[in-house]
Short mmCIF file of C-alpha atoms in Angstrom, two decimals:
data_model
loop_
_atom_site.label_atom_id
_atom_site.label_comp_id
_atom_site.label_asym_id
_atom_site.label_seq_id
_atom_site.Cartn_x
_atom_site.Cartn_y
_atom_site.Cartn_z
CA MET F 1 -0.13 0.14 -0.04
CA ARG F 2 1.50 3.75 -0.83
CA ALA F 3 -0.65 5.94 1.63
CA ILE F 4 -3.76 6.29 3.17
CA ASN F 5 -5.07 9.97 3.20
CA PRO F 6 -7.45 11.66 5.12
CA TRP F 7 -9.98 13.34 3.61
CA ILE F 8 -11.79 16.57 5.42
CA ASN F 9 -15.82 17.79 4.54
CA PHE F 10 -16.15 21.39 5.09
CA ASN F 11 -19.00 23.85 5.39
CA GLY F 12 -17.31 26.27 2.86
CA ASN F 13 -14.15 27.27 4.33
CA ALA F 14 -11.93 24.15 2.99
CA GLU F 15 -9.50 27.02 1.36
CA GLU F 16 -9.50 28.94 4.82
CA ALA F 17 -8.68 25.83 6.71
CA PHE F 18 -6.04 24.37 4.13
CA THR F 19 -4.32 27.69 4.25
CA PHE F 20 -3.88 27.52 7.98
CA TYR F 21 -2.84 23.83 7.70
CA ARG F 22 -0.06 24.91 5.04
CA SER F 23 1.32 27.70 7.44
CA VAL F 24 1.79 24.57 10.20
CA PHE F 25 2.76 21.78 7.88
CA GLY F 26 4.54 23.69 4.96
CA GLY F 27 4.63 22.73 1.32
CA GLU F 28 2.51 23.83 -1.47
CA PHE F 29 -0.81 22.74 -2.69
CA THR F 30 -0.71 19.86 -5.53
CA LYS F 31 -4.24 20.90 -6.31
CA ILE F 32 -6.97 22.85 -6.11
CA ILE F 33 -10.33 22.51 -8.17
CA ARG F 34 -13.20 24.75 -7.45
CA PHE F 35 -16.80 23.77 -8.67
CA SER F 36 -16.53 26.74 -11.20
CA ASP F 37 -13.94 24.48 -12.82
CA LEU F 38 -16.07 21.98 -13.34
CA ALA F 39 -19.45 24.10 -14.73
CA SER F 40 -20.67 23.44 -17.85
CA ALA F 41 -23.82 23.29 -19.57
CA GLU F 42 -24.77 19.56 -18.35
CA PHE F 43 -23.23 20.39 -14.73
CA GLN F 44 -24.88 23.65 -13.49
CA VAL F 45 -22.78 25.35 -10.88
CA PRO F 46 -24.83 28.24 -8.65
CA GLU F 47 -22.72 31.64 -8.23
CA SER F 48 -22.77 30.77 -4.52
CA GLU F 49 -21.17 27.61 -4.60
CA ALA F 50 -18.93 28.61 -7.66
CA ASN F 51 -15.63 29.43 -5.84
CA LYS F 52 -16.02 26.83 -3.32
CA ILE F 53 -13.48 23.91 -3.40
CA MET F 54 -14.13 20.88 -5.25
CA HIS F 55 -11.01 19.39 -4.34
CA ILE F 56 -7.82 20.71 -2.37
CA ALA F 57 -4.91 18.72 -1.41
CA LEU F 58 -1.51 19.44 0.44
CA PRO F 59 1.30 16.89 0.90
CA ILE F 60 2.37 16.06 4.13
CA GLY F 61 5.78 13.94 4.56
CA LYS F 62 6.90 11.90 1.74
CA ASN F 63 3.94 9.76 0.94
CA ASN F 64 0.84 11.47 2.50
CA ALA F 65 -1.72 14.16 1.63
CA LEU F 66 -4.22 16.18 3.64
CA MET F 67 -7.11 16.24 0.90
CA ALA F 68 -10.47 17.75 1.43
CA ASN F 69 -13.82 19.67 -0.20
CA ASP F 70 -16.49 21.85 0.45
CA VAL F 71 -19.93 20.40 0.67
CA PRO F 72 -22.42 22.08 -1.48
CA GLY F 73 -25.10 23.58 0.06
CA PHE F 74 -27.83 21.46 -1.42
CA MET F 75 -26.22 18.31 0.10
CA GLY F 76 -26.52 19.89 3.77
CA ARG F 77 -24.39 20.97 6.43
CA VAL F 78 -21.67 19.03 7.74
CA SER F 79 -21.57 18.08 11.42
CA GLU F 80 -18.54 20.22 12.61
CA ASN F 81 -19.06 18.30 16.11
CA GLU F 82 -18.76 14.69 14.87
CA ASN F 83 -16.10 12.59 16.57
CA ARG F 84 -16.05 9.26 14.76
CA SER F 85 -12.62 9.66 13.78
CA LYS F 86 -9.11 11.81 14.34
CA ILE F 87 -6.14 12.89 12.04
CA ALA F 88 -3.45 11.36 13.43
CA VAL F 89 0.18 12.64 12.65
CA SER F 90 3.69 10.86 13.72
CA ALA F 91 6.34 13.31 14.06
CA GLU F 92 10.31 12.89 13.93
CA SER F 93 11.19 14.40 17.16
CA ARG F 94 9.52 15.59 20.16
CA GLU F 95 10.38 19.42 19.20
CA GLU F 96 8.36 18.64 15.70
CA ALA F 97 5.17 17.11 17.83
CA ASP F 98 5.28 20.15 20.05
CA LYS F 99 5.57 22.60 17.07
CA ILE F 100 2.73 20.63 14.99
CA PHE F 101 0.52 20.68 18.29
CA ASN F 102 1.06 23.73 18.91
CA GLY F 103 0.29 25.19 15.50
CA LEU F 104 -2.70 23.46 14.84
CA SER F 105 -4.26 23.76 18.12
CA ALA F 106 -3.93 27.61 18.10
CA GLY F 107 -7.50 28.73 18.70
CA GLY F 108 -8.94 25.00 18.81
CA ALA F 109 -9.87 23.37 22.12
CA VAL F 110 -6.72 21.11 23.64
CA GLU F 111 -8.55 17.59 24.88
CA GLY F 112 -5.51 16.14 26.10
CA PRO F 113 -1.95 18.17 26.09
CA MET F 114 1.56 17.07 24.80
CA GLY F 115 3.03 14.63 27.80
CA ASP F 116 4.70 10.90 27.97
CA GLY F 117 1.92 8.54 28.04
CA PRO F 118 2.06 5.13 30.03
CA TRP F 119 2.90 3.72 26.56
CA GLY F 120 5.91 5.04 25.85
CA THR F 121 5.05 7.79 23.47
CA TYR F 122 4.80 11.38 23.81
CA ALA F 123 1.44 12.67 22.45
CA GLY F 124 -1.41 15.29 22.55
CA MET F 125 -5.03 15.50 21.25
CA PHE F 126 -7.23 18.19 19.96
CA ARG F 127 -9.83 19.77 18.16
CA ASP F 128 -8.67 22.38 15.81
CA LYS F 129 -10.61 25.92 15.17
CA TYR F 130 -12.29 24.22 12.49
CA GLY F 131 -13.55 21.37 14.64
CA ILE F 132 -11.21 19.11 13.29
CA GLU F 133 -9.63 16.46 15.97
CA TRP F 134 -6.14 15.83 15.87
CA ILE F 135 -3.40 13.28 17.67
CA VAL F 136 0.03 14.30 17.69
CA GLU F 137 2.61 11.59 18.73
CA PHE F 138 5.82 11.20 18.62
CA ASP F 139 7.00 7.36 19.35
CA PRO F 140 10.88 7.10 20.00
CA THR F 141 11.12 3.49 19.63
CA HIS F 142 9.82 4.28 16.19
CA LYS F 143 12.81 3.63 13.72
CA GLY F 144 12.36 4.36 9.81
#
């Protein structure tokens, strides 16, 4: 398997959220497709939806990408308080873990501050200012 990439649905603020994520992770978007890019006689796009994101991707690390889209209004709103899944980030050092945790949790709600866990990892958990849940972890025993 080459990679598993998390995909997030947003309520019209995917570009804003991904600009924030890029400010923490660095890198450049590999793809941004707006609903207006797909508009045709067969696929009418209302003006209110035209600038929304149909697909955006931000590479993270060597083989992974964080992806997202805005859900069109006719499909209803995404529940920003769902808690069925989290995005897990495996850092290469305690310092990197702290940098990512502090950057992404800014304006959000910390559910578990960074600290040493009983299973030997250094980890923390939070919901960012866009309602997305993250776990940031550094495992000093993981090689590779």
